Coordinates of C-alpha atoms in Angstrom, one line a residue:
Chain B
X1 CA -21.5 -14.7 -10.6
X2 CA -21.6 -11.8 -8.2
X3 CA -20.8 -12.4 -4.6
X4 CA -20.3 -9.2 -2.6
X5 CA -17.4 -9.3 -0.2
X6 CA -16.2 -12.5 -1.8
X7 CA -12.9 -10.8 -2.8
X8 CA -10.7 -11.1 0.2
X9 CA -8.6 -8.1 1.1
X10 CA -5.7 -7.7 3.5
X11 CA -7.1 -7.3 7.1
X12 CA -4.6 -8.9 9.4
X13 CA -6.0 -7.4 12.6
X14 CA -9.7 -8.1 11.8
X15 CA -10.7 -4.4 11.5
X16 CA -13.7 -6.0 9.8
X17 CA -15.1 -6.6 13.3
X18 CA -15.0 -2.9 14.1
X19 CA -16.9 -1.6 11.1
X20 CA -20.6 -1.2 11.2
X21 CA -22.8 -3.2 8.8
X22 CA -23.3 -0.2 6.5
X23 CA -19.6 0.6 6.5
X24 CA -18.9 -3.0 5.4
X25 CA -21.6 -2.9 2.8
X26 CA -20.3 0.4 1.4
X27 CA -16.8 -1.0 1.3
X28 CA -18.0 -4.2 -0.4
X29 CA -20.1 -2.4 -3.0
X30 CA -17.2 0.0 -3.9
X31 CA -14.9 -3.0 -4.1
X32 CA -17.3 -4.8 -6.4
X33 CA -17.6 -1.6 -8.5
X34 CA -13.8 -1.4 -8.8
X35 CA -13.6 -5.1 -9.8
X36 CA -16.4 -4.8 -12.4
X37 CA -15.8 -1.3 -13.8
X38 CA -12.3 -0.2 -13.1
X39 CA -10.0 -3.2 -13.4
X40 CA -11.1 -4.2 -16.9
X41 CA -10.4 -0.8 -18.4
X42 CA -7.8 1.0 -16.3
X43 CA -4.6 -0.3 -18.0
X44 CA -5.8 0.9 -21.4
X45 CA -6.7 4.4 -20.1
X46 CA -3.5 4.6 -18.3
X47 CA -1.5 3.7 -21.4
X48 CA -3.5 6.2 -23.5
X49 CA -3.1 8.9 -20.8
X50 CA -6.8 9.5 -20.5
X51 CA -9.2 9.7 -17.7
X52 CA -12.1 7.1 -18.1
X53 CA -14.9 9.7 -18.2
X54 CA -17.4 6.8 -18.7
X55 CA -16.9 6.1 -15.0
X56 CA -18.2 9.5 -13.9
X57 CA -21.9 8.7 -14.1
X58 CA -21.3 5.3 -12.7
X59 CA -19.4 6.7 -9.7
X60 CA -22.2 9.2 -9.2
X61 CA -24.8 6.5 -9.3
X62 CA -22.7 4.5 -6.8
X63 CA -22.9 7.6 -4.6
X64 CA -19.2 8.4 -4.0
X65 CA -19.3 12.1 -4.6
X66 CA -19.7 14.1 -1.4
X67 CA -21.3 11.1 0.5
X68 CA -20.5 12.6 4.0
X69 CA -22.6 15.7 3.3
X70 CA -26.2 16.0 4.5
X71 CA -29.0 14.6 2.3
X72 CA -30.4 17.9 1.1
X73 CA -27.1 18.7 -0.7
X74 CA -27.0 15.3 -2.4
X75 CA -25.0 13.5 0.3
X76 CA -25.9 10.6 2.5
X77 CA -24.4 11.6 5.8
X78 CA -22.1 8.5 5.9
X79 CA -19.4 8.1 8.5
X80 CA -15.8 9.1 7.8
X81 CA -14.8 5.4 8.3
X82 CA -17.1 4.6 5.4
X83 CA -15.7 7.5 3.4
X84 CA -12.2 6.3 4.0
X85 CA -13.1 2.8 2.9
X86 CA -14.5 4.2 -0.3
X87 CA -11.1 6.0 -0.9
X88 CA -9.2 2.8 0.0
X89 CA -11.2 0.7 -2.5
X90 CA -11.1 3.3 -5.3
X91 CA -7.3 3.5 -5.0
X92 CA -6.9 -0.2 -5.0
X93 CA -8.2 0.3 -8.5
X94 CA -6.2 3.4 -9.5
X95 CA -5.0 6.6 -7.9
X96 CA -6.4 8.6 -10.8
X97 CA -9.9 7.3 -10.1
X98 CA -9.6 8.0 -6.4
X99 CA -8.2 11.4 -7.2
X100 CA -11.3 12.2 -9.2
X101 CA -13.6 11.3 -6.4
X102 CA -11.3 13.0 -3.8
X103 CA -11.3 16.3 -5.7
X104 CA -15.0 16.3 -6.3
X105 CA -15.8 15.5 -2.7
X106 CA -13.1 17.0 -0.5
X107 CA -11.8 19.9 -2.6
X108 CA -15.0 21.1 -4.4
X109 CA -18.1 20.0 -2.5
X110 CA -16.5 20.4 0.9
X111 CA -15.5 24.1 0.3
X112 CA -18.8 25.0 -1.3
X113 CA -20.6 23.4 1.7
X114 CA -18.3 24.9 4.3
X115 CA -17.6 28.4 2.9
X116 CA -20.5 28.8 0.5
X117 CA -23.8 30.6 0.9
X118 CA -27.0 28.6 1.0
X119 CA -27.7 29.7 -2.6
X120 CA -24.3 28.4 -3.7
X121 CA -24.8 25.1 -1.9
X122 CA -28.2 24.5 -3.5
X123 CA -26.9 25.6 -6.9
X124 CA -23.9 23.4 -7.1
X125 CA -23.8 20.6 -4.5
X126 CA -26.7 18.4 -5.8
X127 CA -25.4 18.5 -9.3
X128 CA -21.8 17.8 -8.2
X129 CA -23.2 14.8 -6.3
X130 CA -24.9 13.4 -9.4
X131 CA -21.8 14.1 -11.6
X132 CA -23.8 16.5 -13.8
X133 CA -21.2 19.0 -12.8
X134 CA -17.5 18.3 -12.5
X135 CA -15.4 20.4 -10.2
X136 CA -11.7 21.3 -9.7
X137 CA -9.7 23.1 -7.0
X138 CA -7.1 25.7 -7.9
X139 CA -4.6 26.5 -5.2
X140 CA -1.1 25.5 -6.4
X141 CA 0.7 27.9 -8.7
X142 CA 3.8 27.3 -10.9
X143 CA 6.0 29.0 -8.3
X144 CA 4.0 28.4 -5.2
X145 CA 3.5 24.7 -4.2
X146 CA 4.5 24.1 -0.6
X147 CA 4.1 27.8 0.1
X148 CA 0.6 28.5 -1.2
X149 CA 0.4 31.7 0.9
X150 CA 2.8 33.3 -1.5
X151 CA 0.3 33.0 -4.4
X152 CA 0.2 35.7 -6.9
X153 CA -3.2 35.1 -8.4
X154 CA -5.3 38.0 -7.3
X155 CA -8.8 39.4 -7.4
X156 CA -9.8 43.0 -7.6
X157 CA -13.2 44.4 -6.6
X158 CA -15.0 46.1 -9.4
X159 CA -18.6 47.3 -9.6
X160 CA -20.0 44.2 -11.2
X161 CA -17.9 41.6 -9.2
X162 CA -14.3 40.7 -9.2
X163 CA -11.5 40.7 -11.8
X164 CA -9.3 37.6 -11.5
X165 CA -5.8 37.4 -12.9
X166 CA -3.2 34.7 -12.4
X167 CA -2.4 31.1 -13.1
X168 CA -2.7 27.8 -11.3
X169 CA -0.9 24.5 -12.0
X170 CA -1.2 20.8 -11.3
X171 CA -5.0 21.0 -11.1
X172 CA -6.7 17.6 -11.2
X173 CA -9.8 17.6 -13.5
X174 CA -9.1 21.2 -14.6
X175 CA -9.8 20.8 -18.3
X176 CA -13.0 18.8 -17.8
X177 CA -14.4 20.9 -14.9
X178 CA -17.6 22.8 -15.1
X179 CA -16.8 24.8 -12.0
X180 CA -13.4 25.7 -10.4
X181 CA -12.9 26.6 -6.8
X182 CA -10.1 29.1 -7.2
X183 CA -8.1 30.7 -4.4
X184 CA -6.9 34.2 -5.0
X185 CA -5.8 37.2 -2.9
X186 CA -8.4 39.9 -2.5
X187 CA -6.9 42.9 -0.7
X188 CA -4.0 40.7 0.4
X189 CA -6.3 38.0 1.9
X190 CA -6.8 34.5 0.4
X191 CA -10.5 34.1 -0.7
X192 CA -12.3 31.4 -2.6
X193 CA -14.1 32.1 -6.0
X194 CA -16.3 29.9 -8.1
X195 CA -15.2 30.2 -11.7
X196 CA -17.5 28.6 -14.2
X197 CA -16.4 27.0 -17.4
X198 CA -16.8 29.4 -20.3
X199 CA -16.0 32.5 -18.2
X200 CA -14.4 35.0 -20.6
X201 CA -10.6 35.0 -20.1
X202 CA -10.6 31.6 -18.3
X203 CA -8.8 28.7 -20.0
X204 CA -7.7 25.3 -18.6
X205 CA -5.2 23.6 -20.9
X206 CA -4.3 20.0 -20.1
X207 CA -0.7 19.2 -19.0
X208 CA 1.0 16.6 -21.1
X209 CA 3.9 14.2 -20.7
X210 CA 3.1 12.8 -17.3
X211 CA 4.6 9.4 -16.4
X212 CA 2.4 9.2 -13.3
X213 CA -1.3 9.5 -12.6
X214 CA -1.8 9.0 -16.3
X215 CA -5.4 8.0 -16.0
X216 CA -6.2 11.4 -14.6
X217 CA -6.6 14.9 -16.1
X218 CA -4.1 17.4 -14.8
X219 CA -4.3 21.0 -16.0
X220 CA -3.3 24.5 -15.8
X221 CA -5.9 27.2 -15.0
X222 CA -5.3 30.6 -16.6
X223 CA -7.2 33.7 -15.7
X224 CA -6.8 36.8 -17.8
X225 CA -9.1 39.6 -16.6
X226 CA -11.8 37.2 -15.8
X227 CA -14.9 38.9 -14.5
X228 CA -16.3 36.8 -11.6
X229 CA -19.9 37.8 -10.5
X230 CA -20.3 39.1 -7.0
X231 CA -22.3 36.0 -6.0
X232 CA -19.4 33.7 -6.9
X233 CA -17.2 34.7 -4.0
X234 CA -17.3 32.0 -1.3
X235 CA -18.5 34.4 1.5
X236 CA -17.2 32.4 4.4
X237 CA -13.7 31.8 3.1
X238 CA -11.4 33.7 5.5
X239 CA -7.7 33.6 4.5
X240 CA -5.3 30.8 3.8
X241 CA -6.8 28.7 6.5
X242 CA -9.8 28.0 4.3
X243 CA -8.0 26.1 1.5
X244 CA -5.8 24.4 4.1
X245 CA -9.0 23.1 5.7
X246 CA -9.9 21.6 2.3
X247 CA -6.5 20.0 2.0
X248 CA -7.0 18.4 5.4
X249 CA -10.1 16.7 4.0
X250 CA -8.3 15.5 0.9
X251 CA -5.3 14.3 2.8
X252 CA -7.6 12.2 5.0
X253 CA -8.8 10.5 1.9
X254 CA -5.2 10.0 0.6
X255 CA -4.2 8.3 3.8
X256 CA -6.9 5.7 3.2
X257 CA -6.4 5.6 -0.6
X258 CA -2.7 5.0 -0.5
X259 CA -3.3 2.2 2.0
X260 CA -5.5 0.7 -0.7
X261 CA -2.7 1.1 -3.2
X262 CA -0.3 -0.7 -0.8
X263 CA -2.8 -3.5 -0.3
X264 CA -3.2 -3.9 -4.1
X265 CA 0.6 -4.2 -4.5
X266 CA 1.0 -6.5 -1.6
X267 CA -1.8 -8.8 -2.8
X268 CA -0.3 -8.9 -6.3
X269 CA 3.2 -9.7 -4.9
X270 CA 1.8 -12.4 -2.5
X271 CA -0.2 -14.1 -5.3
X272 CA 2.7 -13.9 -7.6
X273 CA 5.2 -15.3 -5.2
X274 CA 3.0 -18.2 -4.4
X275 CA 2.6 -19.2 -8.0
X276 CA 6.0 -18.3 -9.4
X277 CA 8.3 -21.3 -9.2
X278 CA 12.1 -21.1 -9.3
X279 CA 14.6 -23.7 -8.3
X280 CA 11.6 -26.1 -8.1
X281 CA 9.6 -24.2 -5.4
X282 CA 7.5 -21.1 -5.2
X283 CA 9.5 -18.0 -4.6
X284 CA 7.3 -17.5 -1.5
X285 CA 9.2 -20.2 0.1
X286 CA 12.4 -18.2 0.1
X287 CA 13.3 -16.3 3.3
X288 CA 14.1 -13.1 1.4
X289 CA 10.5 -13.1 -0.1
X290 CA 9.0 -13.9 3.2
X291 CA 10.8 -11.0 4.9
X292 CA 9.4 -8.7 2.3
X293 CA 5.9 -10.0 2.7
X294 CA 6.2 -9.7 6.5
X295 CA 7.3 -6.1 6.1
X296 CA 4.5 -5.2 3.7
X297 CA 1.8 -6.8 5.9
X298 CA 3.1 -5.1 9.0
X299 CA 3.2 -1.7 7.4
X300 CA -0.2 -2.1 5.8
X301 CA -1.7 -3.2 9.1
X302 CA -0.2 -0.2 10.9
X303 CA -1.5 2.1 8.2
X304 CA -5.0 0.6 8.5
X305 CA -4.9 1.1 12.2
X306 CA -3.9 4.8 11.8
X307 CA -6.7 5.3 9.3
X308 CA -9.3 3.7 11.5
X309 CA -8.4 5.8 14.6
X310 CA -8.0 9.0 12.4
X311 CA -11.6 8.4 11.1
X312 CA -12.9 7.9 14.6
X313 CA -11.3 11.3 15.6
X314 CA -12.8 12.9 12.5
X315 CA -16.3 11.5 13.2
X316 CA -16.0 12.8 16.8
X317 CA -15.1 16.2 15.4
X318 CA -11.7 16.3 17.3
X319 CA -9.3 15.4 14.5
X320 CA -6.4 17.8 14.2
X321 CA -4.8 18.6 10.8
X322 CA -1.4 17.5 12.2
X323 CA -2.8 14.1 12.9
X324 CA -3.8 13.9 9.2
X325 CA -0.3 14.9 8.2
X326 CA 1.1 12.0 10.2
X327 CA -1.2 9.5 8.4
X328 CA -0.7 11.1 4.9
X329 CA 3.0 11.2 5.4
X330 CA 3.3 7.7 6.7
X331 CA 0.9 5.9 4.4
X332 CA 2.3 7.5 1.2
X333 CA 5.8 6.6 2.3
X334 CA 5.0 2.9 3.0
X335 CA 2.9 2.6 -0.1
X336 CA 5.8 3.8 -2.1
X337 CA 8.2 1.3 -0.5
X338 CA 5.7 -1.5 -0.8
X339 CA 4.9 -0.7 -4.5
X340 CA 8.6 -0.7 -5.3
X341 CA 9.2 -3.9 -3.3
X342 CA 6.3 -5.6 -5.1
X343 CA 7.6 -4.6 -8.5
X344 CA 10.9 -6.2 -7.7
X345 CA 9.2 -9.4 -6.4
X346 CA 7.4 -9.7 -9.7
X347 CA 10.8 -9.7 -11.5
X348 CA 10.6 -8.8 -15.1
X349 CA 6.8 -9.5 -15.1
X350 CA 6.6 -6.5 -12.7
X351 CA 7.1 -4.0 -15.5
X352 CA 4.1 -5.4 -17.6
X353 CA 0.7 -3.8 -17.6
X354 CA -0.6 -7.4 -17.0
X355 CA 0.0 -6.6 -13.4
X356 CA -1.2 -3.4 -11.6
X357 CA 2.0 -2.9 -9.7
X358 CA 4.1 -0.6 -11.9
X359 CA 1.1 1.6 -12.6
X360 CA 0.6 1.9 -8.8
X361 CA 4.3 2.5 -8.4
X362 CA 4.3 5.3 -10.9
X363 CA 1.1 6.8 -9.4
X364 CA 2.4 6.9 -5.8
X365 CA 5.1 9.2 -7.0
X366 CA 2.4 11.9 -7.6
X367 CA 0.3 11.0 -4.6
X368 CA 3.3 11.2 -2.2
X369 CA 4.1 14.7 -3.6
X370 CA 0.6 16.3 -3.9
X371 CA -1.5 17.5 -1.1
X372 CA 1.7 18.3 0.9
X373 CA 5.0 16.7 0.1
X374 CA 6.6 14.3 2.5
X375 CA 8.9 17.0 3.6
X376 CA 6.2 19.5 4.4
X377 CA 4.3 17.0 6.4
X378 CA 7.5 16.2 8.3
X379 CA 7.9 20.0 9.1
X380 CA 4.2 20.3 10.1
X381 CA 4.8 17.5 12.6
X382 CA 8.1 19.0 13.6
X383 CA 6.3 22.3 14.4
X384 CA 3.6 20.5 16.2
X385 CA 6.1 18.6 18.4
X386 CA 8.4 21.5 19.2
X387 CA 6.2 24.5 18.8
X388 CA 8.9 25.9 16.4
X389 CA 8.1 26.3 12.7
X390 CA 11.0 25.3 10.5
X391 CA 9.5 26.9 7.4
X392 CA 8.0 30.2 8.4
Chain R
X1 CA -48.5 -7.8 -8.0
X2 CA -47.0 -9.3 -4.9
X3 CA -43.6 -10.9 -5.0
X4 CA -41.9 -12.9 -2.3
X5 CA -38.2 -13.6 -2.5
X6 CA -36.8 -16.4 -0.2
X7 CA -33.3 -15.7 0.7
X8 CA -30.6 -17.4 2.8
X9 CA -27.3 -16.4 4.3
X10 CA -24.4 -18.6 3.3
X11 CA -20.6 -18.7 4.0
X12 CA -18.7 -16.7 1.5
X13 CA -17.8 -18.9 -1.5
X14 CA -14.1 -18.0 -1.1
X15 CA -14.0 -19.1 2.6
X16 CA -11.8 -22.0 3.5
X17 CA -14.3 -24.0 5.6
X18 CA -13.1 -25.7 8.7
X19 CA -15.1 -28.4 10.6
X20 CA -16.1 -27.5 14.1
X21 CA -15.1 -29.6 17.1
X22 CA -18.5 -31.4 17.2
X23 CA -17.8 -32.8 13.7
X24 CA -21.3 -31.9 12.6
X25 CA -21.0 -28.2 11.8
X26 CA -18.6 -25.7 10.4
X27 CA -16.3 -23.5 12.5
X28 CA -17.8 -20.0 11.9
X29 CA -14.9 -18.1 13.4
X30 CA -13.5 -15.8 10.7
X31 CA -16.1 -16.9 8.2
X32 CA -17.8 -14.1 6.3
X33 CA -21.4 -14.7 5.4
X34 CA -23.1 -13.4 2.2
X35 CA -26.4 -13.5 0.5
X36 CA -26.6 -16.8 -1.4
X37 CA -25.4 -15.9 -4.9
X38 CA -28.3 -17.7 -6.6
X39 CA -30.7 -15.7 -4.4
X40 CA -29.1 -12.5 -5.7
X41 CA -30.6 -13.4 -9.1
X42 CA -34.0 -13.8 -7.4
X43 CA -33.7 -10.5 -5.6
X44 CA -32.6 -8.7 -8.8
X45 CA -35.6 -10.2 -10.7
X46 CA -38.0 -9.0 -7.9
X47 CA -36.5 -5.5 -7.8
X48 CA -36.7 -5.2 -11.6
X49 CA -40.4 -6.2 -11.4
X50 CA -40.9 -3.6 -8.7
X51 CA -39.4 -1.0 -11.1
X52 CA -41.2 -2.2 -14.2
X53 CA -44.6 -3.3 -12.9
X54 CA -44.7 -1.6 -9.5
X55 CA -44.6 -5.0 -7.8
X56 CA -44.8 -5.2 -4.0
X57 CA -41.6 -7.0 -2.8
X58 CA -40.9 -8.9 0.3
X59 CA -37.8 -10.9 1.3
X60 CA -38.2 -13.7 3.8
X61 CA -35.6 -15.9 5.4
X62 CA -35.7 -18.8 7.9
X63 CA -33.1 -19.1 10.7
X64 CA -31.7 -17.5 13.8
X65 CA -31.2 -13.7 14.2
X66 CA -28.1 -13.8 12.2
X67 CA -30.1 -14.8 9.1
X68 CA -31.6 -11.2 9.0
X69 CA -28.3 -10.2 7.3
X70 CA -29.6 -11.9 4.1
X71 CA -32.8 -9.8 4.3
X72 CA -30.8 -6.7 4.8
X73 CA -28.7 -7.4 1.7
X74 CA -32.0 -7.8 -0.2
X75 CA -33.0 -4.4 1.2
X76 CA -29.8 -2.9 0.0
X77 CA -30.6 -4.2 -3.5
X78 CA -34.0 -2.6 -3.4
X79 CA -36.5 -5.0 -1.7
X80 CA -39.1 -3.1 0.3
X81 CA -40.2 -5.4 3.1
X82 CA -38.5 -8.2 5.0
X83 CA -39.4 -11.0 7.4
X84 CA -37.3 -13.3 9.5
X85 CA -39.0 -16.6 10.5
X86 CA -37.0 -17.2 13.6
X87 CA -36.1 -20.8 14.5
X88 CA -34.8 -22.1 17.8
X89 CA -31.8 -23.9 16.3
X90 CA -29.0 -22.8 14.0
X91 CA -29.2 -25.7 11.6
X92 CA -32.6 -26.3 10.1
X93 CA -33.0 -28.9 7.4
X94 CA -34.5 -28.2 4.0
X95 CA -37.9 -29.7 4.8
X96 CA -38.2 -27.6 7.9
X97 CA -37.2 -24.5 5.9
X98 CA -39.7 -25.4 3.2
X99 CA -42.5 -26.0 5.7
X100 CA -42.0 -22.6 7.4
X101 CA -41.8 -20.9 4.1
X102 CA -44.8 -22.7 2.8
X103 CA -46.9 -21.7 5.8
X104 CA -45.8 -18.1 5.2
X105 CA -46.5 -18.2 1.5
X106 CA -50.0 -19.7 2.1
X107 CA -50.7 -16.9 4.5
X108 CA -49.3 -14.1 2.2
X109 CA -50.8 -15.4 -1.1
X110 CA -48.2 -13.9 -3.4
X111 CA -48.4 -13.9 -7.1
X112 CA -44.8 -14.8 -7.5
X113 CA -42.2 -16.6 -5.4
X114 CA -38.6 -16.2 -6.4
X115 CA -35.6 -18.0 -4.9
X116 CA -32.2 -19.2 -6.0
X117 CA -32.2 -22.6 -7.6
X118 CA -30.0 -23.8 -4.7
X119 CA -28.1 -22.3 -1.8
X120 CA -24.4 -22.8 -1.9
X121 CA -24.0 -24.0 1.6
X122 CA -25.8 -27.4 1.7
X123 CA -26.5 -27.5 -2.1
X124 CA -29.6 -29.7 -1.8
X125 CA -31.4 -27.9 -4.6
X126 CA -34.7 -29.2 -3.1
X127 CA -36.4 -26.1 -1.9
X128 CA -38.2 -24.9 -5.0
X129 CA -39.8 -28.3 -5.5
X130 CA -40.6 -28.8 -1.8
X131 CA -42.3 -25.4 -1.7
X132 CA -44.3 -26.3 -4.8
X133 CA -45.5 -29.5 -3.2
X134 CA -46.3 -27.9 0.1
X135 CA -48.2 -24.9 -1.3
X136 CA -49.8 -26.5 -4.4
X137 CA -48.3 -23.7 -6.5
X138 CA -46.6 -24.8 -9.7
X139 CA -42.8 -24.3 -9.8
X140 CA -40.1 -24.0 -12.5
X141 CA -36.5 -24.4 -11.4
X142 CA -33.2 -23.5 -13.0
X143 CA -34.8 -20.6 -14.8
X144 CA -32.5 -18.5 -17.1
X145 CA -35.3 -16.2 -18.5
X146 CA -38.5 -15.1 -17.1
X147 CA -41.3 -13.2 -18.9
X148 CA -44.5 -12.1 -17.1
X149 CA -47.4 -10.5 -18.8
X150 CA -51.1 -10.4 -18.1
X151 CA -51.0 -13.3 -15.7
X152 CA -49.2 -15.4 -18.2
X153 CA -45.7 -16.6 -17.3
X154 CA -43.0 -17.9 -19.7
X155 CA -40.0 -19.4 -18.1
X156 CA -36.9 -20.7 -19.9
X157 CA -35.1 -23.4 -18.0
X158 CA -31.9 -25.2 -18.5
X159 CA -32.1 -28.9 -19.3
X160 CA -29.4 -31.3 -20.2
X161 CA -28.0 -30.2 -23.6
X162 CA -30.5 -27.4 -24.2
X163 CA -33.3 -25.3 -22.9
X164 CA -37.0 -25.9 -22.2
X165 CA -39.6 -23.2 -22.5
X166 CA -42.5 -23.6 -20.0
X167 CA -45.6 -21.5 -19.9
X168 CA -47.8 -21.3 -16.9
X169 CA -49.9 -18.8 -15.0
X170 CA -49.5 -16.9 -11.8
X171 CA -49.0 -17.8 -9.0
X172 CA -45.8 -19.6 -9.7
X173 CA -42.6 -20.4 -7.9
X174 CA -39.4 -19.7 -9.8
X175 CA -35.9 -21.0 -9.0
X176 CA -33.3 -18.6 -10.5
X177 CA -30.2 -19.7 -12.3
X178 CA -27.1 -17.7 -13.3
X179 CA -27.8 -15.9 -16.6
X180 CA -31.4 -14.7 -15.8
X181 CA -30.0 -11.2 -15.1
X182 CA -27.0 -9.3 -13.8
X183 CA -27.6 -8.5 -10.1
X184 CA -27.0 -4.9 -9.3
X185 CA -24.5 -3.9 -6.7
X186 CA -26.2 -1.7 -4.2
X187 CA -25.3 2.0 -4.3
X188 CA -24.6 4.1 -1.2
X189 CA -28.1 5.5 -1.2
X190 CA -29.8 2.2 -1.1
X191 CA -27.4 1.0 1.6
X192 CA -28.2 4.0 3.8
X193 CA -31.9 3.6 3.0
X194 CA -31.7 -0.1 4.0
X195 CA -30.3 0.9 7.3
X196 CA -33.6 2.5 8.2
X197 CA -35.8 -0.5 7.3
X198 CA -36.9 -3.1 9.9
X199 CA -36.9 -6.8 9.4
X200 CA -40.2 -8.1 10.9
X201 CA -39.5 -11.2 13.2
X202 CA -42.0 -14.0 13.4
X203 CA -41.7 -17.2 15.3
X204 CA -41.3 -20.4 13.2
X205 CA -44.4 -22.4 12.6
X206 CA -42.6 -25.7 12.4
X207 CA -39.5 -26.7 14.4
X208 CA -38.9 -30.4 13.6
X209 CA -36.1 -31.6 11.5
X210 CA -36.7 -34.4 9.1
X211 CA -33.0 -35.1 8.7
X212 CA -30.0 -35.1 11.0
X213 CA -26.4 -34.3 10.2
X214 CA -24.4 -37.2 11.5
X215 CA -20.9 -36.1 10.4
X216 CA -19.2 -33.5 8.2
X217 CA -16.0 -34.2 6.4
X218 CA -13.8 -32.0 4.2
X219 CA -13.3 -33.4 0.7
X220 CA -10.1 -35.3 0.2
X221 CA -7.1 -33.1 -0.7
X222 CA -6.4 -33.2 -4.4
X223 CA -3.3 -35.0 -5.4
X224 CA -0.6 -33.2 -7.3
X225 CA -1.1 -32.6 -11.0
X226 CA 1.2 -34.2 -13.6
X227 CA 2.7 -32.2 -16.4
X228 CA 4.0 -33.8 -19.5
X229 CA 6.6 -31.6 -21.0
X230 CA 7.4 -33.0 -24.5
X231 CA 4.8 -31.0 -26.4
X232 CA 2.9 -33.0 -29.1
X233 CA 5.2 -36.0 -28.5
X234 CA 3.5 -36.4 -25.1
X235 CA 0.1 -37.1 -26.5
X236 CA 0.4 -41.0 -26.6
X237 CA 1.6 -40.9 -23.0
X238 CA -1.2 -38.5 -22.0
X239 CA -3.8 -40.7 -23.6
X240 CA -2.4 -43.7 -21.8
X241 CA -2.4 -42.0 -18.4
X242 CA -6.0 -40.7 -19.0
X243 CA -7.1 -44.2 -19.8
X244 CA -5.1 -46.2 -17.3
X245 CA -4.4 -43.9 -14.4
X246 CA -7.1 -41.3 -14.3
X247 CA -9.6 -43.7 -15.9
X248 CA -11.6 -40.9 -17.6
X249 CA -11.5 -42.1 -21.2

């Protein structure tokens, strides 16, 4: 029997009371979706190293692609708190599923909306919202990760458009994407280009051998003398700042998502420790277990409070990228510690796919690294605190 | 076709209920309220009739302002219109709810009334029959399959050890049971659309309670289970305990 909001989730400081009715309803409906559609299949897809593409139309129907955008572009104008809650719930399911929605919303729909022409918006956004089109975002290169400004992918102006040459790496959804938002240097300045699947000279082979984010497609993008039509340049993209603005959006979602991952691990560890009996009593009765649970709950509560305030700032239009760095950095870090702790608390059972913990533990390795490593976010904060950049 | 769905707001089924200080009600602090799960089946049935037969749909609830939440949940699932029949008191007994709903139904003259077979708070399971008596409209309760075509209604209901198939005509009151459908979870679009809809408030037409709650008590705490550990060799001991201690065989 369905009972929305009947699945209790960790909320020690009653943030529930601060959400609006529609924020709660959106959270509940995504939670129900994850319970019904993600939980039953995710371990299998993770084992087989496949993204569950069957979820794409279902997620589109649910409305999680670009929901903060205005209605005429397929969005619903929801608050950033609601958007964050969507990310939290999706990642309680799996980081790969959340990553799919993050990329589609924050790294494809956002740049087309923000830097695109009205024609580009109308051409792509409604179809990206309905999942008819899948997008990907190409910034990172094999030799340029933390330092994207050093990219070597470049575009040259020719009579009929632009010729694109170069390669991108670690691109979520690359192989299955219909349109790639690709960042390349045009006359030394970073600009965004929309590269459609099937463009001559463009290929997107899938990367193999991942031990993390297995239920997600990760690809290379290769451009060999690709002719990009004039109208596929994002006209309002103006240098490296433009892709970094996209990353701010995605990192915001990650701060919420990884909190969901930590909640999933904590809840699994809590349930397990209450039911696992050793020496004649539940392991939850041991002080060492309780200390771990107290640590987990404290860190999750702090992360939830960071997220809530960050979303308020974002809704007010005054959020700074450095504030997002703080939340992304912190929440990935604590999620990683909590996942690891939870795995240990489950003992040998912790390594089985019967429990979600080790999958989450493996996933957080990627999520902590992508969209700005822990170290880069530390240095972004360091620069913001001191006014002195340690990396440039 | 006009369809009315009667909905109620109930404590979340996973809530640990505490008795309030007055000993006659529950302590609502920290309790989440949800649309009665059996009403979800009724709402789903109404929304699918809207989609298939272009039925006009309305959700109605009886209670204080808080009860509008149930109607809003119905909006999110796709119900078009909603009414709160506002009562003066928080706790209203089944007869009073039935009387208010019956007055409303008599006024609205719907073709079909749908409601959960019971609400999971007080579990009296009396509303479908009471409504039937008060409105003179036939009712079928505990329905697991409903077919409507050309004024003819076929309802399959659960009975002890089997199913009964009942045919009747519109108008009819149907109490929905698990199995009749799979309630949809609302999507973001319908949640945002529901936000813009208003719940019409009317004052209750009947404010008496035919019953009074004297006292509420939590069920006794279950004793510890007993585990026999000697595999198949434990069977005689198990049978003995089931017969003599548990007295179930």
